[in-house]
């Protein structure tokens, strides 16, 4: 009798597990499925082991945002960034045949192989802000999106995009995207620029915003002068484009 009750409790717990994303050990444990029990369920076909610390229900279809939200809990600072964040928030230029989601994080990490079957991603560790940047500044879930998936706000995503200019993104497309950012929140833009530590990013922001006569041009110029950095910043990126950024007068 006790054995029958235990078998029934397994089925009941599995029926209550969330669908659409990987199941971590904490989620399983919260539903009464400890590590040894999870291994037994894998052997009996009730669970699939995706990789270390990640499981899925047989027949379940993993969804992009659920998977990324799962990783955001595992990797410090992981969030949807740059060009992808702008596109998800309605600022886009070219539609890609197959999207590559740009992810940024605070620490090097090897993303799990099972993610390849769900979404193509590019993960990067880049520190363009000073360490005293308030945690979560310019990060928020999409309205109506997954509540646990941080996505850069347009103001932060723009600065992340500028940092990738010449290395991952071409200058012309970046310019066209920047031109679409006329409705940025100036207080947030000012605060982010105030914590910016990369000369390339602030000079490129000042140059493009000035050329395109954007409302936040004066802010970018002000912070470009603050960072200084000599008369000229020159680099040739992976795309082969030469960036020649003079100091803001």
Short mmCIF file of C-alpha atoms in Angstrom, two decimals:
data_model
loop_
_atom_site.label_atom_id
_atom_site.label_comp_id
_atom_site.label_asym_id
_atom_site.label_seq_id
_atom_site.Cartn_x
_atom_site.Cartn_y
_atom_site.Cartn_z
CA UNK A 1 0.00 0.00 0.00
CA UNK A 2 2.80 2.40 0.96
CA UNK A 3 4.49 1.71 -2.36
CA UNK A 4 1.32 2.56 -4.29
CA UNK A 5 0.96 5.84 -2.40
CA UNK A 6 4.58 6.76 -3.19
CA UNK A 7 4.06 6.03 -6.88
CA UNK A 8 0.93 8.20 -6.89
CA UNK A 9 2.80 11.07 -5.20
CA UNK A 10 5.43 10.95 -7.96
CA UNK A 11 2.78 11.40 -10.60
CA UNK A 12 1.11 14.16 -8.63
CA UNK A 13 4.37 16.07 -8.25
CA UNK A 14 5.21 15.72 -11.92
CA UNK A 15 1.79 17.01 -12.88
CA UNK A 16 2.44 20.19 -10.90
CA UNK A 17 5.85 20.95 -12.40
CA UNK A 18 6.05 24.01 -14.69
CA UNK A 19 6.22 23.46 -18.44
CA UNK A 20 8.25 25.16 -21.15
CA UNK A 21 11.61 25.42 -19.44
CA UNK A 22 14.37 23.40 -17.80
CA UNK A 23 13.72 22.12 -14.30
CA UNK A 24 16.52 22.83 -11.87
CA UNK A 25 17.27 20.81 -8.77
CA UNK A 26 15.75 23.53 -6.57
CA UNK A 27 12.47 23.40 -8.49
CA UNK A 28 12.36 19.62 -8.26
CA UNK A 29 13.18 19.69 -4.57
CA UNK A 30 10.40 22.21 -3.95
CA UNK A 31 8.00 19.64 -5.40
CA UNK A 32 9.33 16.87 -3.20
CA UNK A 33 11.71 15.37 -5.76
CA UNK A 34 15.16 15.09 -4.23
CA UNK A 35 18.31 14.27 -6.22
CA UNK A 36 18.08 10.48 -5.72
CA UNK A 37 14.42 10.48 -6.60
CA UNK A 38 15.13 12.55 -9.73
CA UNK A 39 17.70 9.96 -10.84
CA UNK A 40 15.13 7.22 -10.35
CA UNK A 41 12.58 9.17 -12.40
CA UNK A 42 15.13 9.57 -15.19
CA UNK A 43 15.76 5.83 -15.23
CA UNK A 44 12.04 5.12 -15.34
CA UNK A 45 11.42 7.64 -18.13
CA UNK A 46 9.44 10.20 -16.10
CA UNK A 47 12.17 12.82 -16.45
CA UNK A 48 14.83 13.68 -19.02
CA UNK A 49 18.27 14.82 -17.93
CA UNK A 50 19.32 17.77 -20.12
CA UNK A 51 22.67 18.26 -18.45
CA UNK A 52 24.19 18.97 -15.09
CA UNK A 53 21.48 20.28 -12.77
CA UNK A 54 18.88 20.57 -15.52
CA UNK A 55 15.95 18.30 -16.31
CA UNK A 56 12.87 18.40 -18.53
CA UNK A 57 9.58 16.58 -18.77
CA UNK A 58 9.29 14.05 -21.61
CA UNK A 59 7.39 15.53 -24.54
CA UNK A 60 7.72 19.09 -23.26
CA UNK A 61 8.84 21.77 -25.74
CA UNK A 62 11.45 24.09 -24.31
CA UNK A 63 10.71 27.77 -24.93
CA UNK A 64 13.35 30.41 -25.61
CA UNK A 65 12.51 32.83 -22.82
CA UNK A 66 12.01 30.11 -20.21
CA UNK A 67 15.45 28.71 -21.01
CA UNK A 68 17.12 32.12 -20.89
CA UNK A 69 15.39 32.93 -17.59
CA UNK A 70 16.69 29.62 -16.20
CA UNK A 71 20.24 30.59 -17.21
CA UNK A 72 19.82 34.08 -15.74
CA UNK A 73 19.50 32.39 -12.35
CA UNK A 74 22.68 30.40 -12.92
CA UNK A 75 25.04 32.98 -14.46
CA UNK A 76 25.74 36.21 -12.52
CA UNK A 77 24.54 39.29 -14.37
CA UNK A 78 23.23 37.40 -17.40
CA UNK A 79 20.77 39.49 -19.41
CA UNK A 80 19.58 40.09 -22.95
CA UNK A 81 21.75 42.92 -24.23
CA UNK A 82 22.72 45.20 -27.09
CA UNK A 83 21.19 44.72 -30.51
CA UNK A 84 18.84 41.96 -29.33
CA UNK A 85 17.51 44.03 -26.43
CA UNK A 86 16.84 46.94 -28.79
CA UNK A 87 15.03 44.66 -31.23
CA UNK A 88 12.90 43.10 -28.50
CA UNK A 89 11.96 46.60 -27.38
CA UNK A 90 10.94 47.65 -30.88
CA UNK A 91 14.15 49.24 -32.22
CA UNK A 92 15.39 47.24 -35.17
CA UNK A 93 16.78 47.75 -38.67
CA UNK A 94 17.37 44.45 -40.44
CA UNK A 95 15.37 41.32 -39.69
CA UNK A 96 17.65 38.31 -39.32
CA UNK A 97 16.63 35.03 -40.93
CA UNK A 98 17.58 33.29 -37.70
CA UNK A 99 18.03 35.39 -34.62
CA UNK A 100 21.20 35.20 -32.58
CA UNK A 101 20.36 36.40 -29.08
CA UNK A 102 23.04 38.65 -27.60
CA UNK A 103 23.65 37.88 -23.94
CA UNK A 104 25.95 39.71 -21.58
CA UNK A 105 27.05 38.61 -18.14
CA UNK A 106 29.47 39.46 -15.36
CA UNK A 107 31.56 36.29 -15.39
CA UNK A 108 32.90 33.84 -17.99
CA UNK A 109 30.51 30.93 -18.39
CA UNK A 110 30.10 27.93 -20.67
CA UNK A 111 26.46 27.83 -21.65
CA UNK A 112 24.95 24.32 -21.74
CA UNK A 113 24.82 22.36 -24.97
CA UNK A 114 21.08 21.70 -24.69
CA UNK A 115 20.49 25.41 -25.33
CA UNK A 116 21.63 25.00 -28.95
CA UNK A 117 18.48 23.07 -29.74
CA UNK A 118 16.32 25.95 -28.52
CA UNK A 119 17.98 29.22 -29.52
CA UNK A 120 21.25 30.46 -30.96
CA UNK A 121 23.07 32.82 -28.59
CA UNK A 122 26.26 34.82 -28.33
CA UNK A 123 27.46 35.26 -24.75
CA UNK A 124 29.93 37.94 -23.82
CA UNK A 125 31.51 39.26 -20.66
CA UNK A 126 31.96 43.01 -21.08
CA UNK A 127 32.38 45.61 -18.36
CA UNK A 128 31.60 49.00 -19.85
CA UNK A 129 30.37 50.52 -16.60
CA UNK A 130 32.22 51.37 -13.40
CA UNK A 131 31.88 48.86 -10.53
CA UNK A 132 29.66 51.28 -8.60
CA UNK A 133 26.85 50.99 -11.15
CA UNK A 134 23.67 50.28 -9.13
CA UNK A 135 22.65 46.65 -9.55
CA UNK A 136 19.93 46.25 -12.14
CA UNK A 137 20.10 49.82 -13.45
CA UNK A 138 18.64 49.84 -16.95
CA UNK A 139 17.50 46.20 -16.73
CA UNK A 140 13.89 45.02 -16.61
CA UNK A 141 11.74 42.20 -17.96
CA UNK A 142 9.74 42.92 -21.09
CA UNK A 143 6.16 43.99 -20.53
CA UNK A 144 4.22 40.78 -21.00
CA UNK A 145 7.46 38.80 -21.21
CA UNK A 146 9.05 36.35 -18.82
CA UNK A 147 9.15 38.05 -15.40
CA UNK A 148 12.55 36.55 -14.52
CA UNK A 149 14.39 37.37 -17.75
CA UNK A 150 16.29 40.69 -17.49
CA UNK A 151 16.43 42.66 -20.75
CA UNK A 152 18.39 45.88 -21.19
CA UNK A 153 16.28 49.01 -21.46
CA UNK A 154 16.82 50.94 -24.72
CA UNK A 155 19.18 53.38 -22.98
CA UNK A 156 21.47 50.63 -21.70
CA UNK A 157 21.11 48.47 -24.81
CA UNK A 158 22.26 51.40 -26.95
CA UNK A 159 25.50 51.77 -25.00
CA UNK A 160 26.07 48.01 -25.15
CA UNK A 161 25.53 48.14 -28.91
CA UNK A 162 28.05 50.97 -29.29
CA UNK A 163 30.65 48.92 -27.42
CA UNK A 164 30.22 46.13 -29.99
CA UNK A 165 30.62 48.45 -32.98
CA UNK A 166 33.54 47.32 -35.11
CA UNK A 167 33.88 44.02 -33.25
CA UNK A 168 30.47 42.42 -33.75
CA UNK A 169 28.36 45.10 -35.43
CA UNK A 170 29.00 47.29 -38.48
CA UNK A 171 29.07 51.07 -38.07
CA UNK A 172 26.41 51.77 -40.70
CA UNK A 173 23.79 49.52 -39.13
CA UNK A 174 24.66 50.86 -35.68
CA UNK A 175 24.18 54.39 -36.98
CA UNK A 176 20.73 53.51 -38.33
CA UNK A 177 19.73 51.94 -35.03
CA UNK A 178 21.01 54.92 -33.05
CA UNK A 179 18.98 57.22 -35.29
CA UNK A 180 15.84 55.43 -34.08
CA UNK A 181 16.52 56.24 -30.43
CA UNK A 182 14.95 59.69 -30.22
CA UNK A 183 12.68 58.91 -27.28
CA UNK A 184 15.20 57.80 -24.69
CA UNK A 185 14.63 58.71 -21.04
CA UNK A 186 17.16 61.45 -20.42
CA UNK A 187 17.51 60.95 -16.63
CA UNK A 188 18.30 57.25 -17.10
CA UNK A 189 20.62 58.00 -20.02
CA UNK A 190 22.45 60.57 -17.89
CA UNK A 191 22.85 58.11 -15.01
CA UNK A 192 24.14 55.35 -17.28
CA UNK A 193 26.56 57.70 -19.04
CA UNK A 194 27.72 58.86 -15.62
CA UNK A 195 28.84 55.31 -14.80
CA UNK A 196 30.27 54.58 -18.25
CA UNK A 197 34.00 53.82 -18.21
CA UNK A 198 34.78 53.08 -21.88
CA UNK A 199 36.17 55.99 -23.92
CA UNK A 200 35.23 54.33 -27.20
CA UNK A 201 31.58 54.02 -26.19
CA UNK A 202 31.11 57.55 -24.89
CA UNK A 203 32.92 59.14 -27.84
CA UNK A 204 30.95 57.14 -30.36
CA UNK A 205 27.75 58.04 -28.52
CA UNK A 206 28.66 61.73 -28.60
CA UNK A 207 29.64 61.64 -32.26
CA UNK A 208 26.55 59.83 -33.55
CA UNK A 209 24.11 61.69 -31.32
CA UNK A 210 25.57 65.01 -32.46
CA UNK A 211 25.58 64.11 -36.15
CA UNK A 212 21.99 62.84 -35.94
CA UNK A 213 20.86 65.76 -33.74
CA UNK A 214 19.41 63.47 -31.10
CA UNK A 215 17.89 64.90 -27.90
CA UNK A 216 20.55 63.26 -25.71
CA UNK A 217 23.52 64.60 -27.70
CA UNK A 218 24.46 67.22 -25.09
CA UNK A 219 24.50 64.55 -22.37
CA UNK A 220 26.84 62.35 -24.40
CA UNK A 221 29.12 65.32 -25.13
CA UNK A 222 29.24 66.24 -21.45
CA UNK A 223 30.26 62.74 -20.36
CA UNK A 224 32.72 62.40 -23.23
CA UNK A 225 34.53 65.47 -21.92
CA UNK A 226 34.40 64.00 -18.41
CA UNK A 227 36.17 60.80 -19.45
CA UNK A 228 38.77 62.60 -21.55
CA UNK A 229 41.28 60.09 -22.90
CA UNK A 230 43.52 62.10 -25.21
CA UNK A 231 42.92 63.81 -28.53
CA UNK A 232 42.04 60.76 -30.59
CA UNK A 233 40.93 57.13 -30.12
CA UNK A 234 41.65 54.85 -33.10
CA UNK A 235 41.01 51.14 -33.59
CA UNK A 236 40.34 48.63 -36.34
CA UNK A 237 37.70 46.12 -35.30
CA UNK A 238 37.01 42.53 -36.31
CA UNK A 239 34.70 43.76 -39.06
CA UNK A 240 37.66 45.57 -40.63
CA UNK A 241 36.14 48.99 -40.07
CA UNK A 242 38.38 51.73 -38.75
CA UNK A 243 37.00 53.78 -35.88
CA UNK A 244 38.63 57.17 -35.56
CA UNK A 245 37.08 59.04 -32.65
CA UNK A 246 38.35 62.49 -31.82
CA UNK A 247 37.96 63.97 -28.36
CA UNK A 248 34.77 65.95 -27.85
CA UNK A 249 35.59 69.69 -28.03
#
